[in-house]
PDB file of C-alpha atoms in Angstrom:
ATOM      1  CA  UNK C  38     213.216   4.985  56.373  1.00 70.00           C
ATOM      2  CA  UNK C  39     211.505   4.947  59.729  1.00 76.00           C
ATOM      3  CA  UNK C  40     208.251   2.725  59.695  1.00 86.00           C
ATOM      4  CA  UNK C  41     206.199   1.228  62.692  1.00 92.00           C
ATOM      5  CA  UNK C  42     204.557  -2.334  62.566  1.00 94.00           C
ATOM      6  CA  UNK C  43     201.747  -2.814  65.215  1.00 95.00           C
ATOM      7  CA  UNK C  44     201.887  -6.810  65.281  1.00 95.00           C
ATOM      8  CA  UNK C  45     197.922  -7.795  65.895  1.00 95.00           C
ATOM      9  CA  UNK C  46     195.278  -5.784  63.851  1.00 94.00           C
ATOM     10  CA  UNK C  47     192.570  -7.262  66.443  1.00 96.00           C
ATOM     11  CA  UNK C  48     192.988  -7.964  69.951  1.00 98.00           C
ATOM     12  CA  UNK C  49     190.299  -8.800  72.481  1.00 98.00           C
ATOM     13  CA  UNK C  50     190.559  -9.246  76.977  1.00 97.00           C
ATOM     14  CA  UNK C  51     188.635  -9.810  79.614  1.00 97.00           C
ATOM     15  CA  UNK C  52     187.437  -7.178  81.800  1.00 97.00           C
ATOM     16  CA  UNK C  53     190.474  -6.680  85.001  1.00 97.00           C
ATOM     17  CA  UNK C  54     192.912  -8.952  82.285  1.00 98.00           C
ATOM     18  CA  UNK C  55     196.133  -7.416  81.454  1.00 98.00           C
ATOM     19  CA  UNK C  56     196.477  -6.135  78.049  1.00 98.00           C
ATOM     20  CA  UNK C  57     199.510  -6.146  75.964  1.00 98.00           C
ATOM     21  CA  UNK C  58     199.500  -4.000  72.462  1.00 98.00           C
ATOM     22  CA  UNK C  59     202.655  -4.958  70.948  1.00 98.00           C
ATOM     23  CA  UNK C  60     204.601  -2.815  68.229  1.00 97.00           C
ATOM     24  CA  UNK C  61     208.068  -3.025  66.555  1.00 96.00           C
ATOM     25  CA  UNK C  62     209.469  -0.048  64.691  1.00 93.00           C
ATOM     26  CA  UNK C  63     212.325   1.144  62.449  1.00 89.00           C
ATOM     27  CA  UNK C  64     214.407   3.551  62.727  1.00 77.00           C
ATOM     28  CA  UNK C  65     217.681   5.235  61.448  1.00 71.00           C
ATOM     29  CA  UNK C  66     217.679   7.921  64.154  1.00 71.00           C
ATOM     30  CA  UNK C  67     217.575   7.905  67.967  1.00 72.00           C
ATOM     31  CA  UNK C  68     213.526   7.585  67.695  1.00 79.00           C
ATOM     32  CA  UNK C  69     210.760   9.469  69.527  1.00 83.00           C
ATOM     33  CA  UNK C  70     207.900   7.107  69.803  1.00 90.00           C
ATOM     34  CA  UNK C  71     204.196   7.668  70.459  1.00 91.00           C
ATOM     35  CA  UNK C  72     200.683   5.701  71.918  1.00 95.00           C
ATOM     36  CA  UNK C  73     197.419   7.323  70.855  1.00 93.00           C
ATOM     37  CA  UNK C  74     194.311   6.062  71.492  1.00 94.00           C
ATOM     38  CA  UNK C  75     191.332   6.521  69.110  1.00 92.00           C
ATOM     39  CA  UNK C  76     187.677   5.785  70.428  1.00 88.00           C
ATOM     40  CA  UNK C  77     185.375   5.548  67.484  1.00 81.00           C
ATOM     41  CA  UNK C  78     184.480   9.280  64.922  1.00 73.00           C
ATOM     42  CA  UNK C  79     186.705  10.511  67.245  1.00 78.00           C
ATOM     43  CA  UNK C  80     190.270  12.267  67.024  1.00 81.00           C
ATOM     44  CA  UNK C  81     193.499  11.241  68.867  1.00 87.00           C
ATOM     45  CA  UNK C  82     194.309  11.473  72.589  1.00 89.00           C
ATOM     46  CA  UNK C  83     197.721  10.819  73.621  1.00 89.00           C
ATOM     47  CA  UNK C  84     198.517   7.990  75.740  1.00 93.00           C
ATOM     48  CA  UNK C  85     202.263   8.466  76.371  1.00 91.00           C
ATOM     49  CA  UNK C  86     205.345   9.628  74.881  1.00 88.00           C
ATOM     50  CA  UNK C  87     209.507   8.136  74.782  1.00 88.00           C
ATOM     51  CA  UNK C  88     211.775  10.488  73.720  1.00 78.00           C
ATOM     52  CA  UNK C  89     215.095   8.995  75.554  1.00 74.00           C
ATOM     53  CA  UNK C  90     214.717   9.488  78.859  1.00 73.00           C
ATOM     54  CA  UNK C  91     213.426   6.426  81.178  1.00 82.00           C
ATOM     55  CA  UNK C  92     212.788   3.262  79.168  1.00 88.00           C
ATOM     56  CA  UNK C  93     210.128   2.524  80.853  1.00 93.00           C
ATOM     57  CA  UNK C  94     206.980   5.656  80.178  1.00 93.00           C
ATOM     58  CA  UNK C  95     204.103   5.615  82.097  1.00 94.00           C
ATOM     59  CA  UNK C  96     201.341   7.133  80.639  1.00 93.00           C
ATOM     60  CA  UNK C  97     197.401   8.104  81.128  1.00 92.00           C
ATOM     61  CA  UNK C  98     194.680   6.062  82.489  1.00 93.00           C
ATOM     62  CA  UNK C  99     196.782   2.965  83.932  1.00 96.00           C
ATOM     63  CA  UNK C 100     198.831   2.281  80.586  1.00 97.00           C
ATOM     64  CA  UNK C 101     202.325   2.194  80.409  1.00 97.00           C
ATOM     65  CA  UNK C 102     205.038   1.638  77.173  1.00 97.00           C
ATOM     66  CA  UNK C 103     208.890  -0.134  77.384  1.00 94.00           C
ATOM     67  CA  UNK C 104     211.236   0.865  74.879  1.00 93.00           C
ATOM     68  CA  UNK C 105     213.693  -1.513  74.051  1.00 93.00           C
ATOM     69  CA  UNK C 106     216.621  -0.870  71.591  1.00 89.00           C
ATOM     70  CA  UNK C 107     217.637  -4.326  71.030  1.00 90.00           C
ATOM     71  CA  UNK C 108     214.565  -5.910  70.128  1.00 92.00           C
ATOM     72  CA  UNK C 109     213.461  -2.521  68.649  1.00 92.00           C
ATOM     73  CA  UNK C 110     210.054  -2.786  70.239  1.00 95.00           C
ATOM     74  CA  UNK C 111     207.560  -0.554  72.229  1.00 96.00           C
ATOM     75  CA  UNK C 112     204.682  -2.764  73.581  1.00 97.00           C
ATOM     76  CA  UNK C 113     201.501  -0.983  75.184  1.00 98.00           C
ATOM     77  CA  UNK C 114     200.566  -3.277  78.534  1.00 98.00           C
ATOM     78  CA  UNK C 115     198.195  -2.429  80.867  1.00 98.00           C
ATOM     79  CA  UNK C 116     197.543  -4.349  84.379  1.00 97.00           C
ATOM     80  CA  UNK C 117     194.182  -4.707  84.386  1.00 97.00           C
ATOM     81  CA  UNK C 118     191.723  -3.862  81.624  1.00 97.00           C
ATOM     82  CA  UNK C 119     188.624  -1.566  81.968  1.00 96.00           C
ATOM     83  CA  UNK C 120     185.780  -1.577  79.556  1.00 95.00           C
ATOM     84  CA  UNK C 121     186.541   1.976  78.958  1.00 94.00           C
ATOM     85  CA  UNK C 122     189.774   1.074  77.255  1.00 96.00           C
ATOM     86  CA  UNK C 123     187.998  -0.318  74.279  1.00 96.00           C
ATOM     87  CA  UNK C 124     189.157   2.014  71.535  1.00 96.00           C
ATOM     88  CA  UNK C 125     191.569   1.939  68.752  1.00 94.00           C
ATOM     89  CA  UNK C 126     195.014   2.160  69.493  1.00 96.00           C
ATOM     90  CA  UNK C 127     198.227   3.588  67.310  1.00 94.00           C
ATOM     91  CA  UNK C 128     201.932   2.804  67.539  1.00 95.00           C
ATOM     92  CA  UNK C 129     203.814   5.837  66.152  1.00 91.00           C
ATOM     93  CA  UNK C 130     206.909   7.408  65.331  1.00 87.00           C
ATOM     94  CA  UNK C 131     208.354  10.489  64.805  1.00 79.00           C
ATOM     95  CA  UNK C 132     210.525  12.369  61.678  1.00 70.00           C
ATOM     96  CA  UNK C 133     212.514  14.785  61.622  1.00 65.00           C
ATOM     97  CA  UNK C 134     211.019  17.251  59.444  1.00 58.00           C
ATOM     98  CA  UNK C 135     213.185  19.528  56.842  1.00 55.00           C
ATOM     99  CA  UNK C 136     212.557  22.993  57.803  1.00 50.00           C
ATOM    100  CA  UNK C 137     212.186  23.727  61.754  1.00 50.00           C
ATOM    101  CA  UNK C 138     214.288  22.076  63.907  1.00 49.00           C
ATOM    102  CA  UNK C 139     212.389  19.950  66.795  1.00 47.00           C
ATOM    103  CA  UNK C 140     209.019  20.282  64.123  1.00 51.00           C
ATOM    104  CA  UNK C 141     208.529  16.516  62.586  1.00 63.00           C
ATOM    105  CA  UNK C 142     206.103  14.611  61.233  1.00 69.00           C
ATOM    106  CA  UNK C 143     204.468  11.457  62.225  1.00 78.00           C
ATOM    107  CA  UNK C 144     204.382   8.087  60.593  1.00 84.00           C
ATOM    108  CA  UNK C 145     201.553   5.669  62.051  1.00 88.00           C
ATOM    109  CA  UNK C 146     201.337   1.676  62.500  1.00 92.00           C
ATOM    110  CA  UNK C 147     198.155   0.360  61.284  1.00 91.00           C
ATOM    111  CA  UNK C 148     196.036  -0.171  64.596  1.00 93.00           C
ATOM    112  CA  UNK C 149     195.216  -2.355  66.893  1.00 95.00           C
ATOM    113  CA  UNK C 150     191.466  -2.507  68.191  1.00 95.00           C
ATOM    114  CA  UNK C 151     191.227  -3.413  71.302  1.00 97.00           C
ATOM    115  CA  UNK C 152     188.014  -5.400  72.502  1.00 97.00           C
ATOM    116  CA  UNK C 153     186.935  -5.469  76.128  1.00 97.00           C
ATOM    117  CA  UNK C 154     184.558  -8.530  77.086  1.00 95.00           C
ATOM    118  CA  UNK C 155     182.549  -8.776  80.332  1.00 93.00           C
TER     119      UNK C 155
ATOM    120  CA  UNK I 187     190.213  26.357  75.776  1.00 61.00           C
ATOM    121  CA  UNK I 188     193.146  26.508  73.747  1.00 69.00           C
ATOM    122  CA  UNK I 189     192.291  23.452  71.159  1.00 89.00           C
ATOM    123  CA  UNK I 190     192.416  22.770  67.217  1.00 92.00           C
ATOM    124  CA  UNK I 191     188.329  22.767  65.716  1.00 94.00           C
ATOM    125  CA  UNK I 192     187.657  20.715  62.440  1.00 95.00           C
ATOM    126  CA  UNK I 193     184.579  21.307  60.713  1.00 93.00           C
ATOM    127  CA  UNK I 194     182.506  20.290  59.051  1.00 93.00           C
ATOM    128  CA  UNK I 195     181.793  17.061  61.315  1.00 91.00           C
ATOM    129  CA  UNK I 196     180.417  15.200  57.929  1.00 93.00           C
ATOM    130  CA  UNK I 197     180.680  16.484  54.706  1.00 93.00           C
ATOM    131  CA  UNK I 198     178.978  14.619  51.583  1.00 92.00           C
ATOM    132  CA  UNK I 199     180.347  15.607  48.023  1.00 89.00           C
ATOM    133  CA  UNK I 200     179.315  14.512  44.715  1.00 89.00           C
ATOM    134  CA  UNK I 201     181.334  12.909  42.041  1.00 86.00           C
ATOM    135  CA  UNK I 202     183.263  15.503  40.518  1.00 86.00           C
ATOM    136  CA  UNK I 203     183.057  18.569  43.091  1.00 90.00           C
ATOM    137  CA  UNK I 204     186.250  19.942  45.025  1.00 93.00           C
ATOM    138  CA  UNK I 205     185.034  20.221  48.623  1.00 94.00           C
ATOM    139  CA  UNK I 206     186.766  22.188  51.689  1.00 96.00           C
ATOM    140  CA  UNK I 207     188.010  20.800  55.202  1.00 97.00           C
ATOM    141  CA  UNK I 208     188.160  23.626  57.884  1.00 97.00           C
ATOM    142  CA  UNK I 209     191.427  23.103  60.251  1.00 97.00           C
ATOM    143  CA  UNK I 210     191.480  26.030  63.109  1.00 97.00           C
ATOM    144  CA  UNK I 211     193.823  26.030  65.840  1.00 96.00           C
ATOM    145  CA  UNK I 212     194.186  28.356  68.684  1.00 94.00           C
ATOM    146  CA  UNK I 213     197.375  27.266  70.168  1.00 91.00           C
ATOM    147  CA  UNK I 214     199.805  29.099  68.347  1.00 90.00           C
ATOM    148  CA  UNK I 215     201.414  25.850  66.860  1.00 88.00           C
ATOM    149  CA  UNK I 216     203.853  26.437  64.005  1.00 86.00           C
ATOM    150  CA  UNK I 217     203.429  23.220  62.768  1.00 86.00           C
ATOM    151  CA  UNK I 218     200.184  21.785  61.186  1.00 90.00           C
ATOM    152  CA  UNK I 219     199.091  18.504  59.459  1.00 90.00           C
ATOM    153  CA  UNK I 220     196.214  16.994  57.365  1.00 95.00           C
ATOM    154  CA  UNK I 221     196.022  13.008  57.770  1.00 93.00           C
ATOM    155  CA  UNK I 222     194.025  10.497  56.268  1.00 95.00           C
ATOM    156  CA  UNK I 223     192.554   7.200  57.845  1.00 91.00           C
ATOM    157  CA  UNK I 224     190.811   4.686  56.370  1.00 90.00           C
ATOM    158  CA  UNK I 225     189.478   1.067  57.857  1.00 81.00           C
ATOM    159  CA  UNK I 226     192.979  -0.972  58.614  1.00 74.00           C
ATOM    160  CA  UNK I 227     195.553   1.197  57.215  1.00 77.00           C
ATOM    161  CA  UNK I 228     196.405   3.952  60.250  1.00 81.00           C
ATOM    162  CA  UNK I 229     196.801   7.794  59.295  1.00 87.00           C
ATOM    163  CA  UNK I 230     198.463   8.728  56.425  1.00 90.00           C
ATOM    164  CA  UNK I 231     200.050  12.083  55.790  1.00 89.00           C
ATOM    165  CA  UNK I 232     198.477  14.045  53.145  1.00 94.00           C
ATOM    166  CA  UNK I 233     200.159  17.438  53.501  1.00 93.00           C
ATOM    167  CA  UNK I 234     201.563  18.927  56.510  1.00 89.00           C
ATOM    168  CA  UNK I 235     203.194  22.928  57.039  1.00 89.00           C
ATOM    169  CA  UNK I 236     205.817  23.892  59.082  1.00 83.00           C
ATOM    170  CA  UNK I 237     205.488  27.695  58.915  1.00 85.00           C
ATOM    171  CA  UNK I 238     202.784  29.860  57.010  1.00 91.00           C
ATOM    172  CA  UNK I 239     203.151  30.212  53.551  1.00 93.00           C
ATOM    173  CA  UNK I 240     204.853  27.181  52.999  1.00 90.00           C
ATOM    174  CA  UNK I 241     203.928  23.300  52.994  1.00 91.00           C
ATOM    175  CA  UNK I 242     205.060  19.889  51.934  1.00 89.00           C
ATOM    176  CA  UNK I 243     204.021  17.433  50.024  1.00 91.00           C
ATOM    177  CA  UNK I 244     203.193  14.119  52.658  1.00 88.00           C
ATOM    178  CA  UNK I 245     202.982  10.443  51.592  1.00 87.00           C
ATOM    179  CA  UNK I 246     199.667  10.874  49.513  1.00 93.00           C
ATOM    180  CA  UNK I 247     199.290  14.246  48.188  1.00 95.00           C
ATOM    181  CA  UNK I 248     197.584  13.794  44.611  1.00 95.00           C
ATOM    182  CA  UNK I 249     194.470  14.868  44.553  1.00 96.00           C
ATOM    183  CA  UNK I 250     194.431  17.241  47.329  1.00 97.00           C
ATOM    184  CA  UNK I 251     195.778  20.870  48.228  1.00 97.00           C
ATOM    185  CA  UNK I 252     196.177  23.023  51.009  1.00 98.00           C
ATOM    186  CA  UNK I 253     197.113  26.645  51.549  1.00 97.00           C
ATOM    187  CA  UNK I 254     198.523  28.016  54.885  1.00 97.00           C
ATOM    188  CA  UNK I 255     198.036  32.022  55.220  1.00 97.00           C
ATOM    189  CA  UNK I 256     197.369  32.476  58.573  1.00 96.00           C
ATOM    190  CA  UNK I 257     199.080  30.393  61.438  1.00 95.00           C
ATOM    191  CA  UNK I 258     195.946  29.254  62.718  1.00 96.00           C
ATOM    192  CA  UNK I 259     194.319  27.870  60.007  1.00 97.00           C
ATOM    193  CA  UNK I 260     194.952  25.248  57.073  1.00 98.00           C
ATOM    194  CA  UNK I 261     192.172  24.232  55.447  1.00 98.00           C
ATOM    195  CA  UNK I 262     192.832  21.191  52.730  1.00 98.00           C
ATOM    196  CA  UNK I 263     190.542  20.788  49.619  1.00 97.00           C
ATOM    197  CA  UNK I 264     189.968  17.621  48.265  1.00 95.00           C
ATOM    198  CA  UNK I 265     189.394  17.881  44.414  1.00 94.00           C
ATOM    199  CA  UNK I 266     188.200  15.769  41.979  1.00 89.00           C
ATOM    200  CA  UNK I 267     191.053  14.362  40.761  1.00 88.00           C
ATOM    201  CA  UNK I 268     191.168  12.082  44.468  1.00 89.00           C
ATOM    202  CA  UNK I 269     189.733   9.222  43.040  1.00 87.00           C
ATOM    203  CA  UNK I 270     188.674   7.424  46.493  1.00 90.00           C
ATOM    204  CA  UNK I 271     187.567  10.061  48.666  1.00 92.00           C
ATOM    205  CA  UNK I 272     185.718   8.407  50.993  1.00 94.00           C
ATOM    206  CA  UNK I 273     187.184   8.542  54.600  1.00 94.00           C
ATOM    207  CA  UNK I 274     187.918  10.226  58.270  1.00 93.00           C
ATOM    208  CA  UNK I 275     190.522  13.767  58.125  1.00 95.00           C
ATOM    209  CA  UNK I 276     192.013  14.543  60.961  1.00 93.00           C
ATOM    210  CA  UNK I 277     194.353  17.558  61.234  1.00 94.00           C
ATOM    211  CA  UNK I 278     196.977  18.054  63.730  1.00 91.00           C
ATOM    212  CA  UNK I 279     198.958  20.788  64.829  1.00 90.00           C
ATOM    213  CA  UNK I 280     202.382  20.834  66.937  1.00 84.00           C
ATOM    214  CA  UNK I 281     205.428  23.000  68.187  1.00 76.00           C
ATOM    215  CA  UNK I 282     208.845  22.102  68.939  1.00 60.00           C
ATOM    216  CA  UNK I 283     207.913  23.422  72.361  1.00 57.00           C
ATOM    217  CA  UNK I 284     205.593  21.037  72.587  1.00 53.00           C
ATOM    218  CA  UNK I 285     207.454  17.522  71.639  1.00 50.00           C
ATOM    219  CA  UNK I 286     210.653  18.348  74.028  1.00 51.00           C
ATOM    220  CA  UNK I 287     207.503  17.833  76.646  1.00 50.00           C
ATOM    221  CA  UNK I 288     205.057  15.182  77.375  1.00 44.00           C
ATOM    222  CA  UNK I 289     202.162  17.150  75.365  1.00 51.00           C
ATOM    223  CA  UNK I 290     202.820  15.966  71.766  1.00 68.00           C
ATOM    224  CA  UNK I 291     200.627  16.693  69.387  1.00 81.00           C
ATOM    225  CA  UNK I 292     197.307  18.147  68.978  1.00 87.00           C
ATOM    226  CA  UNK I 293     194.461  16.516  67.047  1.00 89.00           C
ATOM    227  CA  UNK I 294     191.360  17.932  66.165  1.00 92.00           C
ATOM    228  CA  UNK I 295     187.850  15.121  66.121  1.00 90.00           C
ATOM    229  CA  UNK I 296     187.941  14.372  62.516  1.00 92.00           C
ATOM    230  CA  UNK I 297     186.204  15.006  59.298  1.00 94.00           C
ATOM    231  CA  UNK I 298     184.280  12.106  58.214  1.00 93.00           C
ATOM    232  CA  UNK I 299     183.857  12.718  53.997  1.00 94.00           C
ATOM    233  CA  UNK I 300     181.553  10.653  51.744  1.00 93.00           C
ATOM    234  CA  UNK I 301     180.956  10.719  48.238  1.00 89.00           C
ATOM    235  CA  UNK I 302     177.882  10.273  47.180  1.00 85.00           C
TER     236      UNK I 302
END
């Protein structure tokens, strides 16, 4: 069964720190894997997207994702944090779904809320 | 702007009334999906369609139904039998297009049900 595990429920920077969101995931097929970012009573933007191309995605607003097979992770870093970032963040992947080829639904890790400080 | 609209923003129901989510999407997406978050626990699939007059069962369906007779639109009805109501729908839509590119998934801005 494909599952995702984001590994910190809480985790809080500096403002211009680098961020790391990590998340470890399961999978029995070649997995497409997803970063959304939640800020709050909102809905989901998407950060970025790996879907076997380049290991390494870059993504929206300075964030970028590494996909690595052997330690079946896809950590969120960023450089240098912004104040803006604070949000909610979501590790997902996606399944195959049983009627339309390409169609699949989505199975989220818990969150991680990221916390900017001054 | 092409976009998926949830309403109502906040909906309060009383013990023992079935209340309706609106899910609208103009985006022509085949696919569409009703999730449920709550405080520490992610989304959770409550029922999701691939095509219109069909739909599946997702990880936490009892208590809930949906119909899908248009493409565009999928409202879900949580009924009294959903014990725990309380907490933030969001519906999503998608294509097969749309995952072979960088585009994903739409989401709409939530639903944010209390019971009161």
């Amino acid at each position: 069964a494909q599952s995702v595990t984001q590994l910190d429920s809480h985790v809080s920077v500096s403002e211009g720190t680098p961020v790391l969101l990590r998340c470890n995931y399961s999978s029995s097929y070649s997995p497409s894997l997803f970063w959304y970012v939640q800020h709050p009573n909102k809905g989901l933007q998407l950060l970025l997207k790996y879907t076997s191309a380049a290991t390494l995605v870059k993504g929206i607003n300075g964030f970028e994702a590494e996909f690595k097979k052997s330690e079946t992770s896809f950590h969120l870093t960023k450089p240098s944090a912004h104040m803006s970032d604070a949000a909610e963040y979501f590790c997902v992947v996606s399944v195959p779904g049983p009627l339309i080829q390409g169609a699949q639904k989505l199975v989220f890790g818990q969150g991680t809320r990221l916390t900017i400080n001054p | 702007d092409g976009g998926i609209t949830q309403s109502p923003k906040y909906l309060f129901r009383k013990e023992g009334q079935n209340v309706t989510l609106s899910c609208e999407q103009n985006l022509n997406h085949d696919a569409m999906y009703w999730y449920r978050q709550d405080p520490g626990q992610g989304l959770r699939l409550i029922y999701y369609s691939q095509i219109v007059n069909d739909f599946q069962k997702g990880d936490i369906a009892e208590g809930y139904s949906v119909s899908r007779e248009k493409k565009e639109s999928f409202p879900l009805t949580v009924t009294s039998a959903q014990k725990n109501p309380t907490a933030f729908y969001l519906c999503a839509s998608t294509t097969g297009a749309a995952l072979r590119t960088n585009y994903g998934y739409t989401f709409g801005s939530g639903t944010r049900l209390t019971v009161v």
